[in-house]
Each structure stands twice: as C-alpha cells, then as structure tokens.
CSV table of C-alpha atoms and ligand atoms in Angstrom, one decimal:
chain,number,residue,atom,x,y,z
N,224,UNK,CA,4.1,-10.9,-18.7
N,225,UNK,CA,8.5,-11.8,-17.5
N,226,UNK,CA,9.7,-14.6,-18.1
N,227,UNK,CA,10.3,-17.5,-14.9
N,228,UNK,CA,13.6,-17.0,-14.1
N,229,UNK,CA,14.8,-19.4,-11.6
N,230,UNK,CA,18.8,-19.3,-9.8
N,231,UNK,CA,21.1,-22.0,-9.7
N,232,UNK,CA,17.9,-24.2,-7.4
N,233,UNK,CA,14.6,-24.1,-8.3
N,234,UNK,CA,12.1,-23.7,-4.0
N,235,UNK,CA,9.6,-23.8,-6.0
N,236,UNK,CA,9.3,-27.5,-7.2
N,237,UNK,CA,6.4,-28.6,-9.2
N,238,UNK,CA,4.4,-25.1,-10.2
N,239,UNK,CA,5.3,-23.5,-13.4
N,240,UNK,CA,3.8,-20.8,-14.6
N,241,UNK,CA,0.5,-19.5,-13.4
N,242,UNK,CA,-1.5,-18.2,-16.2
N,243,UNK,CA,-5.2,-16.9,-16.6
N,244,UNK,CA,-7.9,-20.5,-17.7
N,245,UNK,CA,-10.8,-18.4,-17.2
N,246,UNK,CA,-13.8,-18.3,-14.3
N,247,UNK,CA,-15.3,-21.7,-15.4
N,248,UNK,CA,-11.0,-23.5,-14.0
N,249,UNK,CA,-10.8,-25.6,-11.3
N,250,UNK,CA,-7.5,-25.7,-11.9
N,251,UNK,CA,-6.2,-23.8,-8.2
N,252,UNK,CA,-3.3,-22.9,-9.5
N,253,UNK,CA,-3.9,-21.2,-12.8
N,254,UNK,CA,-6.2,-17.4,-12.3
N,255,UNK,CA,-9.8,-16.9,-13.0
N,256,UNK,CA,-10.4,-13.8,-13.3
N,257,UNK,CA,-6.9,-11.9,-13.6
N,258,UNK,CA,-5.9,-11.6,-17.9
N,259,UNK,CA,-2.8,-9.5,-18.2
N,260,UNK,CA,-3.6,-8.6,-21.0
N,261,UNK,CA,-7.8,-8.5,-21.0
N,262,UNK,CA,-8.5,-4.9,-21.5
N,263,UNK,CA,-11.2,-3.5,-18.9
N,264,UNK,CA,-11.8,0.7,-18.5
N,265,UNK,CA,-8.6,1.7,-21.7
N,266,UNK,CA,-5.9,0.0,-20.3
N,267,UNK,CA,-5.6,-3.7,-19.7
N,268,UNK,CA,-5.6,-5.4,-16.7
N,269,UNK,CA,-1.9,-5.5,-16.1
N,270,UNK,CA,-1.8,-1.1,-16.2
N,271,UNK,CA,-4.5,-0.3,-14.2
N,272,UNK,CA,-3.2,-2.6,-11.6
N,273,UNK,CA,-0.2,-3.1,-11.3
N,274,UNK,CA,0.5,-5.9,-8.7
N,275,UNK,CA,3.9,-5.8,-6.7
N,276,UNK,CA,5.0,-9.1,-4.1
N,277,UNK,CA,6.5,-7.8,-0.7
N,278,UNK,CA,9.8,-8.7,-0.2
N,279,UNK,CA,8.7,-8.6,4.0
N,280,UNK,CA,5.9,-10.7,3.6
N,281,UNK,CA,6.5,-13.5,0.7
N,282,UNK,CA,10.5,-14.2,1.7
N,283,UNK,CA,11.5,-12.7,4.9
N,284,UNK,CA,8.4,-13.1,7.7
N,285,UNK,CA,8.4,-16.7,9.2
N,286,UNK,CA,4.9,-17.5,10.8
N,287,UNK,CA,6.2,-16.6,14.0
N,288,UNK,CA,3.8,-14.8,16.5
N,289,UNK,CA,3.9,-13.2,20.6
N,290,UNK,CA,3.3,-17.3,21.5
N,291,UNK,CA,4.7,-19.0,19.2
N,292,UNK,CA,8.4,-19.6,16.9
N,293,UNK,CA,8.3,-19.1,13.5
N,294,UNK,CA,6.4,-22.5,11.3
N,295,UNK,CA,7.8,-22.0,7.4
N,296,UNK,CA,11.2,-22.4,7.7
N,297,UNK,CA,12.4,-21.3,4.6
N,298,UNK,CA,15.1,-23.1,2.5
N,299,UNK,CA,16.7,-19.7,0.7
N,300,UNK,CA,17.6,-19.2,5.0
N,301,UNK,CA,20.4,-21.5,4.3
N,302,UNK,CA,23.4,-20.3,3.7
N,303,UNK,CA,25.8,-18.9,6.6
N,304,UNK,CA,27.5,-15.7,5.1
N,305,UNK,CA,24.5,-13.2,4.4
N,306,UNK,CA,25.4,-11.7,0.8
N,307,UNK,CA,25.3,-15.1,0.1
N,308,UNK,CA,21.8,-16.3,2.2
N,309,UNK,CA,20.4,-12.6,0.3
N,310,UNK,CA,21.4,-14.4,-2.6
N,311,UNK,CA,19.6,-17.2,-2.7
N,312,UNK,CA,15.8,-15.2,-1.0
N,313,UNK,CA,16.4,-12.9,-4.4
N,314,UNK,CA,16.5,-15.7,-6.3
N,315,UNK,CA,13.0,-17.8,-4.2
N,316,UNK,CA,12.3,-14.2,-4.8
N,317,UNK,CA,12.8,-13.9,-8.5
N,318,UNK,CA,11.5,-16.9,-9.1
N,319,UNK,CA,7.9,-16.5,-7.8
N,320,UNK,CA,7.2,-13.5,-9.0
N,321,UNK,CA,8.1,-14.6,-12.3
N,322,UNK,CA,5.6,-17.8,-11.6
N,323,UNK,CA,3.0,-15.6,-11.2
N,324,UNK,CA,3.5,-13.6,-14.2
N,325,UNK,CA,3.8,-10.4,-12.2
N,326,UNK,CA,6.1,-7.0,-13.2
N,327,UNK,CA,6.9,-5.9,-9.8
N,328,UNK,CA,7.7,-6.1,-5.8
N,329,UNK,CA,8.7,-3.3,-2.7
N,330,UNK,CA,11.7,-3.8,0.0
N,331,UNK,CA,12.7,-2.7,3.3
N,332,UNK,CA,16.0,-2.6,3.2
N,333,UNK,CA,15.9,-5.4,6.5
N,334,UNK,CA,14.1,-7.6,3.8
N,335,UNK,CA,16.2,-7.9,1.3
N,336,UNK,CA,19.6,-8.6,2.8
N,337,UNK,CA,20.3,-8.5,7.0
N,338,UNK,CA,22.0,-5.5,8.6
N,339,UNK,CA,24.5,-5.8,11.3
N,340,UNK,CA,25.1,-2.6,13.5
N,341,UNK,CA,27.7,-1.4,11.5
N,342,UNK,CA,26.8,1.7,9.0
N,343,UNK,CA,29.7,1.0,6.6
N,344,UNK,CA,28.4,-3.4,6.2
N,345,UNK,CA,25.5,-2.8,5.6
N,346,UNK,CA,25.6,-0.5,2.8
N,347,UNK,CA,28.5,-3.6,1.3
N,348,UNK,CA,25.8,-5.7,1.6
N,349,UNK,CA,23.5,-4.3,0.6
N,350,UNK,CA,25.1,-2.5,-2.7
N,351,UNK,CA,26.1,-6.5,-3.3
N,352,UNK,CA,22.3,-7.8,-3.7
N,353,UNK,CA,21.4,-4.0,-6.0
N,354,UNK,CA,24.6,-5.5,-8.2
N,355,UNK,CA,22.8,-9.0,-7.8
N,356,UNK,CA,19.2,-7.6,-8.5
N,357,UNK,CA,19.9,-6.1,-11.6
N,358,UNK,CA,20.6,-8.7,-13.0
N,359,UNK,CA,17.5,-10.6,-12.1
N,360,UNK,CA,15.7,-7.3,-13.5
N,361,UNK,CA,17.0,-7.3,-16.6
N,362,UNK,CA,16.9,-10.7,-17.1
N,363,UNK,CA,12.6,-10.7,-15.6
N,364,UNK,CA,11.3,-7.8,-16.9
N,365,UNK,CA,10.8,-7.4,-13.1
N,366,UNK,CA,10.8,-4.2,-11.8
N,367,UNK,CA,11.3,-1.5,-8.4
N,368,UNK,CA,7.6,-0.1,-8.1
N,369,UNK,CA,9.0,0.6,-4.2
N,370,UNK,CA,11.6,0.0,-1.6
N,371,UNK,CA,12.3,1.6,1.6
N,372,UNK,CA,13.6,1.4,5.0
N,373,UNK,CA,13.0,-0.2,8.1
N,374,UNK,CA,13.2,2.5,11.3
N,375,UNK,CA,11.0,0.0,13.2
N,376,UNK,CA,12.7,-2.8,14.6
N,377,UNK,CA,16.7,-3.0,15.7
N,378,UNK,CA,16.1,-1.3,19.4
N,379,UNK,CA,17.8,2.0,18.7
N,380,UNK,CA,14.1,3.1,17.0
N,381,UNK,CA,11.6,2.0,20.8
N,382,UNK,CA,11.2,5.7,20.7
N,383,UNK,CA,10.5,6.4,16.6
N,384,UNK,CA,13.5,7.0,14.0
N,385,UNK,CA,12.8,10.5,12.6
N,386,UNK,CA,10.3,12.1,15.7
N,387,UNK,CA,13.0,9.8,18.6
N,388,UNK,CA,14.0,13.1,21.3
N,389,UNK,CA,17.8,11.7,20.7
N,390,UNK,CA,19.6,13.3,17.6
N,391,UNK,CA,22.2,10.3,17.0
N,392,UNK,CA,18.5,7.9,16.7
N,393,UNK,CA,17.0,10.6,14.1
N,394,UNK,CA,21.0,10.4,12.4
N,395,UNK,CA,20.9,6.7,12.1
N,396,UNK,CA,17.5,6.4,10.9
N,397,UNK,CA,19.0,8.9,8.0
N,398,UNK,CA,21.7,6.8,7.0
N,399,UNK,CA,19.5,4.0,6.3
N,400,UNK,CA,17.2,6.3,4.8
N,401,UNK,CA,20.2,7.6,2.2
N,402,UNK,CA,21.2,3.8,0.9
N,403,UNK,CA,17.3,3.4,0.8
N,404,UNK,CA,16.5,5.2,-1.4
N,405,UNK,CA,20.6,5.0,-3.3
N,406,UNK,CA,19.2,1.0,-4.0
N,407,UNK,CA,15.5,2.6,-4.8
N,408,UNK,CA,17.3,5.1,-6.8
N,409,UNK,CA,20.0,2.2,-8.7
N,410,UNK,CA,17.6,-0.2,-9.8
N,411,UNK,CA,15.0,2.1,-11.4
N,412,UNK,CA,12.6,2.1,-8.3
N,413,UNK,CA,9.5,3.8,-9.3
N,414,UNK,CA,7.6,5.5,-5.9
N,415,UNK,CA,9.5,5.4,-2.7
N,416,UNK,CA,8.4,5.2,0.8
N,417,UNK,CA,7.7,6.3,4.5
N,418,UNK,CA,6.3,4.2,6.9
N,419,UNK,CA,6.1,5.7,10.6
N,420,UNK,CA,6.2,2.3,12.5
N,421,UNK,CA,7.5,4.4,15.2
N,422,UNK,CA,6.8,7.9,14.1
N,423,UNK,CA,4.7,8.6,17.0
N,424,UNK,CA,4.4,7.8,20.9
N,425,UNK,CA,3.8,5.7,23.6
N,426,UNK,CA,3.0,8.2,26.1
N,427,UNK,CA,2.5,12.6,26.0
N,428,UNK,CA,4.1,12.6,29.1
N,429,UNK,CA,7.2,12.2,27.6
N,430,UNK,CA,6.2,13.4,24.2
N,431,UNK,CA,6.7,16.5,23.4
N,432,UNK,CA,4.6,16.2,19.9
N,433,UNK,CA,4.7,19.9,18.3
N,434,UNK,CA,9.0,19.2,18.3
N,435,UNK,CA,8.9,15.8,16.8
N,436,UNK,CA,6.0,16.0,14.9
N,437,UNK,CA,8.4,19.1,13.0
N,438,UNK,CA,11.0,17.2,12.7
N,439,UNK,CA,9.2,13.7,10.9
N,440,UNK,CA,8.8,17.4,8.4
N,441,UNK,CA,12.3,18.4,8.3
N,442,UNK,CA,12.9,14.9,8.3
N,443,UNK,CA,10.9,13.9,5.0
N,444,UNK,CA,12.3,17.4,3.1
N,445,UNK,CA,16.0,15.9,4.3
N,446,UNK,CA,15.2,12.7,2.6
N,447,UNK,CA,13.3,14.2,-0.2
N,448,UNK,CA,16.3,17.0,-0.8
N,449,UNK,CA,18.6,14.8,-0.9
N,450,UNK,CA,17.3,11.6,-3.6
N,451,UNK,CA,15.9,14.3,-6.0
N,452,UNK,CA,20.2,15.9,-5.5
N,453,UNK,CA,20.1,12.3,-7.2
N,454,UNK,CA,18.1,12.9,-9.9
N,455,UNK,CA,14.9,10.4,-8.5
N,456,UNK,CA,11.8,10.9,-10.6
N,457,UNK,CA,9.8,9.0,-9.3
N,458,UNK,CA,6.4,9.9,-6.7
N,459,UNK,CA,7.5,9.2,-2.7
N,460,UNK,CA,4.5,7.4,-0.4
N,461,UNK,CA,3.4,8.4,3.4
N,462,UNK,CA,1.6,4.7,4.0
N,463,UNK,CA,-1.4,6.0,7.4
N,464,UNK,CA,-2.0,4.0,10.0
N,465,UNK,CA,-3.1,4.9,13.4
N,466,UNK,CA,-1.4,2.9,15.7
N,467,UNK,CA,-0.1,-0.1,17.0
N,468,UNK,CA,3.1,-0.5,16.8
N,469,UNK,CA,2.8,3.1,18.8
N,470,UNK,CA,0.2,4.3,20.9
N,471,UNK,CA,-0.9,6.6,18.5
N,472,UNK,CA,0.8,7.3,15.0
N,473,UNK,CA,0.7,10.5,13.5
N,474,UNK,CA,0.1,9.3,10.3
N,475,UNK,CA,-3.2,8.5,11.7
N,476,UNK,CA,-5.3,8.8,8.3
N,477,UNK,CA,-5.4,10.3,5.6
N,478,UNK,CA,-6.8,13.5,5.7
N,479,UNK,CA,-4.1,13.9,9.3
N,480,UNK,CA,-1.3,13.1,6.4
N,481,UNK,CA,-2.7,15.2,4.0
N,482,UNK,CA,-3.0,18.5,6.4
N,483,UNK,CA,0.8,17.3,7.0
N,484,UNK,CA,2.1,17.8,3.6
N,485,UNK,CA,-0.3,21.2,3.8
N,486,UNK,CA,1.1,22.7,6.7
N,487,UNK,CA,4.4,21.9,6.1
N,488,UNK,CA,4.8,22.6,2.5
N,489,UNK,CA,5.6,18.4,0.8
N,490,UNK,CA,2.4,18.5,-1.5
N,491,UNK,CA,4.4,18.5,-4.4
N,492,UNK,CA,6.6,15.4,-3.8
N,493,UNK,CA,4.3,13.0,-1.3
N,494,UNK,CA,1.4,11.5,-2.3
N,495,UNK,CA,-0.7,8.6,-0.4
N,496,UNK,CA,-0.1,4.9,-0.1
N,497,UNK,CA,-3.6,3.6,1.6
N,498,UNK,CA,-3.7,0.1,3.2
N,499,UNK,CA,-7.0,-1.6,3.5
N,500,UNK,CA,-6.0,-3.1,7.1
N,501,UNK,CA,-5.2,0.6,8.4
N,502,UNK,CA,-8.5,2.5,7.3
N,503,UNK,CA,-9.9,0.0,10.1
N,504,UNK,CA,-7.7,0.2,12.7
N,505,UNK,CA,-8.3,4.0,11.9
N,506,UNK,CA,-12.1,3.9,12.3
N,507,UNK,CA,-12.8,4.2,8.8
N,508,UNK,CA,-14.1,2.0,5.7
N,509,UNK,CA,-11.3,1.6,3.4
N,510,UNK,CA,-13.3,3.1,0.4
N,511,UNK,CA,-13.4,6.3,3.4
N,512,UNK,CA,-9.4,6.7,2.6
N,513,UNK,CA,-8.8,6.4,-1.0
N,514,UNK,CA,-12.5,9.2,-1.2
N,515,UNK,CA,-10.3,11.1,0.8
N,516,UNK,CA,-6.9,10.7,-1.3
N,517,UNK,CA,-8.9,10.8,-4.4
N,518,UNK,CA,-10.3,14.0,-3.9
N,519,UNK,CA,-6.6,15.7,-2.8
N,520,UNK,CA,-5.1,14.7,-6.1
N,521,UNK,CA,-3.5,12.9,-3.5
N,522,UNK,CA,-4.7,8.6,-5.0
N,523,UNK,CA,-1.3,6.9,-5.1
N,524,UNK,CA,-0.5,3.3,-4.6
N,525,UNK,CA,-2.1,1.2,-2.5
N,526,UNK,CA,-1.3,-1.8,-0.1
N,527,UNK,CA,-3.2,-5.0,-0.5
N,528,UNK,CA,-4.6,-6.5,2.4
N,529,UNK,CA,-7.4,-7.3,4.9
N,530,UNK,CA,-8.2,-7.1,8.5
N,531,UNK,CA,-10.0,-9.6,11.0
N,532,UNK,CA,-13.1,-7.8,12.0
N,533,UNK,CA,-12.8,-9.7,14.8
N,534,UNK,CA,-10.2,-8.7,15.9
N,535,UNK,CA,-8.0,-5.1,17.0
N,536,UNK,CA,-4.5,-5.7,15.4
N,537,UNK,CA,-3.4,-5.8,11.7
N,538,UNK,CA,-3.1,-9.0,10.3
N,539,UNK,CA,-2.6,-8.2,7.2
N,540,UNK,CA,-4.7,-11.4,5.9
N,541,UNK,CA,-5.0,-12.2,1.9
N,542,UNK,CA,-8.4,-9.7,0.4
N,543,UNK,CA,-10.8,-11.4,0.1
N,544,UNK,CA,-14.1,-9.5,-0.1
N,545,UNK,CA,-15.6,-9.1,-3.7
N,546,UNK,CA,-18.0,-5.9,-2.2
N,547,UNK,CA,-15.1,-4.1,-0.5
N,548,UNK,CA,-12.6,-4.2,-3.3
N,549,UNK,CA,-15.9,-3.8,-6.0
N,550,UNK,CA,-16.7,-0.6,-4.5
N,551,UNK,CA,-12.8,0.4,-3.8
N,552,UNK,CA,-12.3,-0.2,-7.7
N,553,UNK,CA,-15.6,1.9,-8.5
N,554,UNK,CA,-13.8,5.0,-6.5
N,555,UNK,CA,-9.6,4.1,-7.7
N,556,UNK,CA,-12.5,4.5,-11.8
N,557,UNK,CA,-13.5,6.8,-10.8
N,558,UNK,CA,-10.0,8.9,-10.0
N,559,UNK,CA,-8.5,8.1,-13.1
N,560,UNK,CA,-6.0,5.2,-11.4
N,561,UNK,CA,-3.9,4.8,-9.0
N,562,UNK,CA,-0.4,8.7,-9.2
N,563,UNK,CA,2.4,6.2,-9.9
N,564,UNK,CA,1.9,3.3,-7.3
N,565,UNK,CA,0.2,-0.5,-7.1
N,566,UNK,CA,-0.9,-2.7,-5.8
N,567,UNK,CA,1.0,-4.0,-3.3
N,568,UNK,CA,0.5,-6.7,-1.3
N,569,UNK,CA,1.6,-6.5,2.7
N,570,UNK,CA,-0.2,-9.7,3.1
N,571,UNK,CA,1.3,-12.5,5.4
N,572,UNK,CA,0.0,-16.8,4.8
N,573,UNK,CA,-1.3,-17.2,8.0
N,574,UNK,CA,1.2,-18.9,10.8
N,575,UNK,CA,-0.8,-22.9,9.6
N,576,UNK,CA,-0.7,-22.4,6.2
N,577,UNK,CA,3.1,-24.0,5.3
N,578,UNK,CA,3.5,-25.0,2.4
N,579,UNK,CA,5.2,-23.4,-0.6
N,580,UNK,CA,2.0,-23.8,-2.2
N,581,UNK,CA,-0.2,-21.3,0.1
N,582,UNK,CA,1.6,-18.4,-1.4
N,583,UNK,CA,1.0,-18.8,-4.4
N,584,UNK,CA,-2.8,-19.8,-3.6
N,585,UNK,CA,-3.2,-16.4,-1.1
N,586,UNK,CA,-1.4,-14.5,-4.1
N,587,UNK,CA,-4.1,-15.8,-6.1
N,588,UNK,CA,-7.0,-15.8,-4.2
N,589,UNK,CA,-5.5,-12.0,-4.3
N,590,UNK,CA,-5.0,-10.9,-7.8
N,591,UNK,CA,-8.8,-12.5,-8.9
N,592,UNK,CA,-10.7,-10.4,-5.6
N,593,UNK,CA,-8.9,-7.1,-8.0
N,594,UNK,CA,-9.6,-8.3,-11.0
N,595,UNK,CA,-13.2,-9.1,-10.5
N,596,UNK,CA,-13.4,-6.1,-8.9
N,597,UNK,CA,-12.1,-4.1,-11.9
N,598,UNK,CA,-14.6,-5.4,-14.6
N,599,UNK,CA,-17.1,-5.2,-12.3
N,600,UNK,CA,-16.2,-2.2,-10.8
N,601,UNK,CA,-16.2,-0.4,-14.8
N,602,UNK,CA,-19.3,-2.6,-15.6
N,603,UNK,CA,-21.6,-1.0,-12.7
N,604,UNK,CA,-19.7,2.5,-13.5
N,605,UNK,CA,-20.1,1.7,-17.4
N,606,UNK,CA,-24.0,0.1,-17.6
N,607,UNK,CA,-26.0,0.9,-14.1
N,608,UNK,CA,-27.3,4.6,-13.0
N,609,UNK,CA,-25.0,4.3,-10.9
N,610,UNK,CA,-23.1,7.6,-11.8
N,611,UNK,CA,-27.1,9.6,-12.3
N,612,UNK,CA,-28.6,8.6,-8.4
N,613,UNK,CA,-25.3,10.0,-7.0
N,614,UNK,CA,-24.8,12.9,-9.4
N,615,UNK,CA,-29.1,13.8,-9.1
N,616,UNK,CA,-28.9,13.3,-5.0
N,617,UNK,CA,-27.4,17.3,-5.5
N,618,UNK,CA,-29.5,19.1,-8.5
N,619,UNK,CA,-30.1,21.8,-6.8
N,620,UNK,CA,-26.4,22.8,-6.5
N,621,UNK,CA,-27.1,22.8,-10.5
N,622,UNK,CA,-29.8,25.9,-11.1
N,623,UNK,CA,-30.6,28.7,-9.5
N,624,UNK,CA,-30.6,29.2,-6.0
N,625,UNK,CA,-28.0,26.3,-5.1
N,626,UNK,CA,-26.1,27.5,-7.7
N,627,UNK,CA,-25.7,30.9,-6.3
N,628,UNK,CA,-24.8,29.9,-3.4
N,629,UNK,CA,-22.2,27.4,-4.8
N,630,UNK,CA,-20.9,30.1,-7.1
N,631,UNK,CA,-20.3,32.6,-3.0
N,632,UNK,CA,-22.7,35.1,-4.4
N,633,UNK,CA,-25.6,34.2,-1.5
N,634,UNK,CA,-25.1,35.7,2.3
N,635,UNK,CA,-26.7,33.8,5.4
N,636,UNK,CA,-29.9,36.6,4.7
N,637,UNK,CA,-30.6,35.0,1.5
N,638,UNK,CA,-30.3,31.9,2.7
N,639,UNK,CA,-33.0,32.1,5.5
N,640,UNK,CA,-35.9,34.5,2.7
N,641,UNK,CA,-34.8,31.3,0.7
N,642,UNK,CA,-36.4,28.6,3.2
N,643,UNK,CA,-39.2,31.6,4.1
N,644,UNK,CA,-40.6,31.6,0.5
N,645,UNK,CA,-40.4,27.8,0.1
N,646,UNK,CA,-41.6,26.0,3.2
N,647,UNK,CA,-40.9,22.7,4.2
N,648,UNK,CA,-37.9,20.5,2.0
N,649,UNK,CA,-39.6,17.5,0.7
N,650,UNK,CA,-38.1,14.6,2.2
N,651,UNK,CA,-35.0,12.3,-1.0
N,652,UNK,CA,-34.9,9.3,0.0
N,653,UNK,CA,-31.6,9.0,-0.5
N,654,UNK,CA,-31.1,5.2,-2.2
N,655,UNK,CA,-28.7,3.1,-0.2
N,656,UNK,CA,-30.4,-0.2,-0.3
N,657,UNK,CA,-31.4,0.1,-3.5
N,658,UNK,CA,-27.4,1.6,-4.2
N,659,UNK,CA,-26.2,-2.0,-2.3
N,660,UNK,CA,-28.4,-4.2,-4.2
N,661,UNK,CA,-27.1,-2.5,-7.6
N,662,UNK,CA,-23.8,-3.4,-6.8
N,663,UNK,CA,-24.5,-7.4,-5.7
N,664,UNK,CA,-26.2,-7.4,-9.3
N,665,UNK,CA,-23.4,-6.6,-10.8
N,666,UNK,CA,-20.7,-9.1,-9.0
W,80,LIG,C1,2.7,-1.9,8.7
W,80,LIG,C2,3.2,-1.6,7.3
W,80,LIG,C3,4.6,-1.6,6.4
W,80,LIG,C4,4.3,-1.3,5.2
W,80,LIG,C5,6.6,-0.9,5.3
W,80,LIG,O1,2.4,-2.2,9.1
W,80,LIG,O2,1.9,-1.3,6.4
W,80,LIG,O3,4.5,-3.2,6.4
W,80,LIG,O4,3.7,-1.1,3.6
W,80,LIG,O5,6.3,0.0,5.9
W,81,LIG,NI1,1.6,-1.5,4.8
W,82,LIG,NI1,0.0,-3.8,7.6
C-alpha cells in the first residue's frame, strides 16, 4: 500500500482510498477481488501483479478522436508554464495512484512534460520533473515500473525513428532515448520499454527493409550500452505490435521479435512486454503471445487492455474478459511469473466517459478481473486434472520409442519400421470442450 498524497489541490475530490471489500460488496469504489496482501500461489497478489497506471492514457489522453475534439478537459492542464503545468499533472497522477493503493506507474518522456523542438530545453524540463517525481515517490512509496520515449508522435518521426532513412532523424531519436533513460535511471525505474510505433514501413516501394532493421538493432545496442554504462540494472522490453500507426511494423509479434533478438545478439538484455490488443491485431490470442514468450524465457511484462472484436484497430479498452485473463494467468503462473515487469494498464476510458470517477471504475474493474483470474487460475492448476490431461497427451514420448525419438536416437527408417509394425494409431480425443467447461466451472 502507498500513502495517499495530493498536491496543493485535490483533483479527485470526494473519492478516497479504494479498499478491498470482497465479492459481496456493492460499493463501486471498492475492490471485490483484489486484496493486495492476500497470498495466492506463494506470493501476495501485489507481488504477482505489480499493477501500474499508464501516464499517457490516464493523465494526457483527452478523449479526442479523428472525428472530434477532446471531451476530457483536465483540470491539471491549466497553468501556462510547461513545468508548472506538468507538476500539477504529476500531483493528479500520484493522487490517483495512491488512492487506488497501487505502487507503480509508467510514462513516455512527453507524457511527463510537454516537449518543444529544442533538445536542451526538453532536457531541462524533464530534469525538473524528475526532481519533482523523486519527492513524490519518496513521500508515497510509488515506484516507476518502466519509462520510455515517444518516438512516434512528432512529425519528424513520420518515416520512423531508428529506422528512418534520414540519419538526422535517427539522431533526434537517440537524444530523446538518452534523456528518457537518464530519467528512468534517476527515478530507480525497474525496466525500460521500446515500442516501435513507426519502426516499420508504409510502402515497400520506398523501403530498404534490411538496412532499416540493421539500424534498429544497432540503435538498441547503442541505447543498451549507454544505459548499462550509467549503471542501469533493469530489463529492456520490446513491445510487439503488427501494425498501426505504420502499415507493417518490424516488431510484428512475439515470435518475430524473438527471431530479431536472436539474430542481433540482444537476448541477454531484452525481454518482451506483451499487450492484449496487439496480440489480437496480429491475429493471435493474448494467450498465444504469452506462451511464445514464456517458452523462450522472455515473458517480461504486460500491457493490459482489450480490443473490440468488431474493430480492426487498437481500441485500448480496459480488460473485462474473465476467460481470456484466466487462461492468461494460468500461463503466467506456470511460467513462474513475469520477469522483472508487471501489469501496466495501457488502456483508456471511452470518449464519452467524462466523470472523474470513470477513471477509477475503469482501473478497479481491470484490477479485479486480474485478481479474480489469478485466484481462478491457481485453483485450476492446483485442484483440477487440467495439467494431467495435457501431460498425458504426450505420454507416448515418455518411454519406449517415443522417448528415443526425443533423444535423437531414431532414424527415418526406424520411424517407418515402428509404423509398419504397430498398425494404425488409435484415435485419441483432444478433450477441448471438457477443458473449456473446466475453466468455466472454476470461474
Ligand atoms: C501503443 C503502445 C504504447 C506503448 C508504449 O499502441 O501500446 O502505448 O505501450 O509506447
Ligand atoms: Ni502498450
Ligand atoms: Ni497499444
């Protein structure tokens, strides 16, 4: 838990600390499942989840869409001076996070404070807010889960940042990453994220894909070497996403990034930050992405949200699908947890959710879904025959010729002879519906 801290002004008046009240509670300002200190599968809920509030969606996003002007007019955005305005925003952020009783936040450089086109002025602004954040963190116990740099909004990045065909633009990306790394390190940030928003292409006709990907890898090495030299011990995360804003992004999905990290010798320092809506845009389930990462030892962190099954873009809604999240928590538990990361709500309230309370409802719902899913997933793994059914499907490889095959002792002729001697295999059910029912039974 963190102490509630407000600035000179209270931004979320009338809403106090959100506490655990249990599933029977009808208080919309309470957790029904998330009980931070409750122990599940050997760890407290807080240790499992490490929930983080995303600065950009919660305190910067304004509800504007391609068809309409902002609908969220933030009271912390009033002051004329950029640094003073940013301090108000930080007051609001820490008030919100501490009222929810959470212990982490995440930001892009430009979320913390507005940037100009002057690198020195940007560094001055960010430094001022880093000093302010240090005080807020010390007073509240809230920590930085990860920092990152926004290398996709400014017009100079329209053709990418580290994959831009113009070296001058790449260098500007480097300047921003340096300052964001310095800020992350100064604040004791536990991880640093690279989401390649425009690292990809709109048209292959004007793109040298091989050269761009080599630049991307070189850029990551350069940033990583700098951070390590400054004493950064945390993990770097790559966040896959297949498309949007570019037509094709190089970090398409977990499997693609795994191949990239392997090819460019980045596996020692980088893991994956997986986002639900990015998985579905790539044509996968979130569970698939988690399993790919877990099997490669790269399951670092999560950006929690959900997409809309009727829409083909990143709607970043708050999670509320209990089946999806329960199956995800089963994979995370079986993998031994997230490596270094946590669960960051990369999700935004809808354009027409305009009450200050809506931001609370959204986070409370998302937090409770994960907490309930954690309990359910642990029950399924501990108390059902789920694991046994899956293990038994592969029993033919546990001994005899199947085992010899796994050990590389059989030739193609051996396979042929085994098949010829043993006739037609029996049909063996995959029991999918049984397992689907089992999940629902425990929910
Ligand atoms: C956008 C991404 C972004 C990253 C951080 O789709 O999810 O928010 O998480 O740059
Ligand atoms: Ni994200
Ligand atoms: Ni996203």
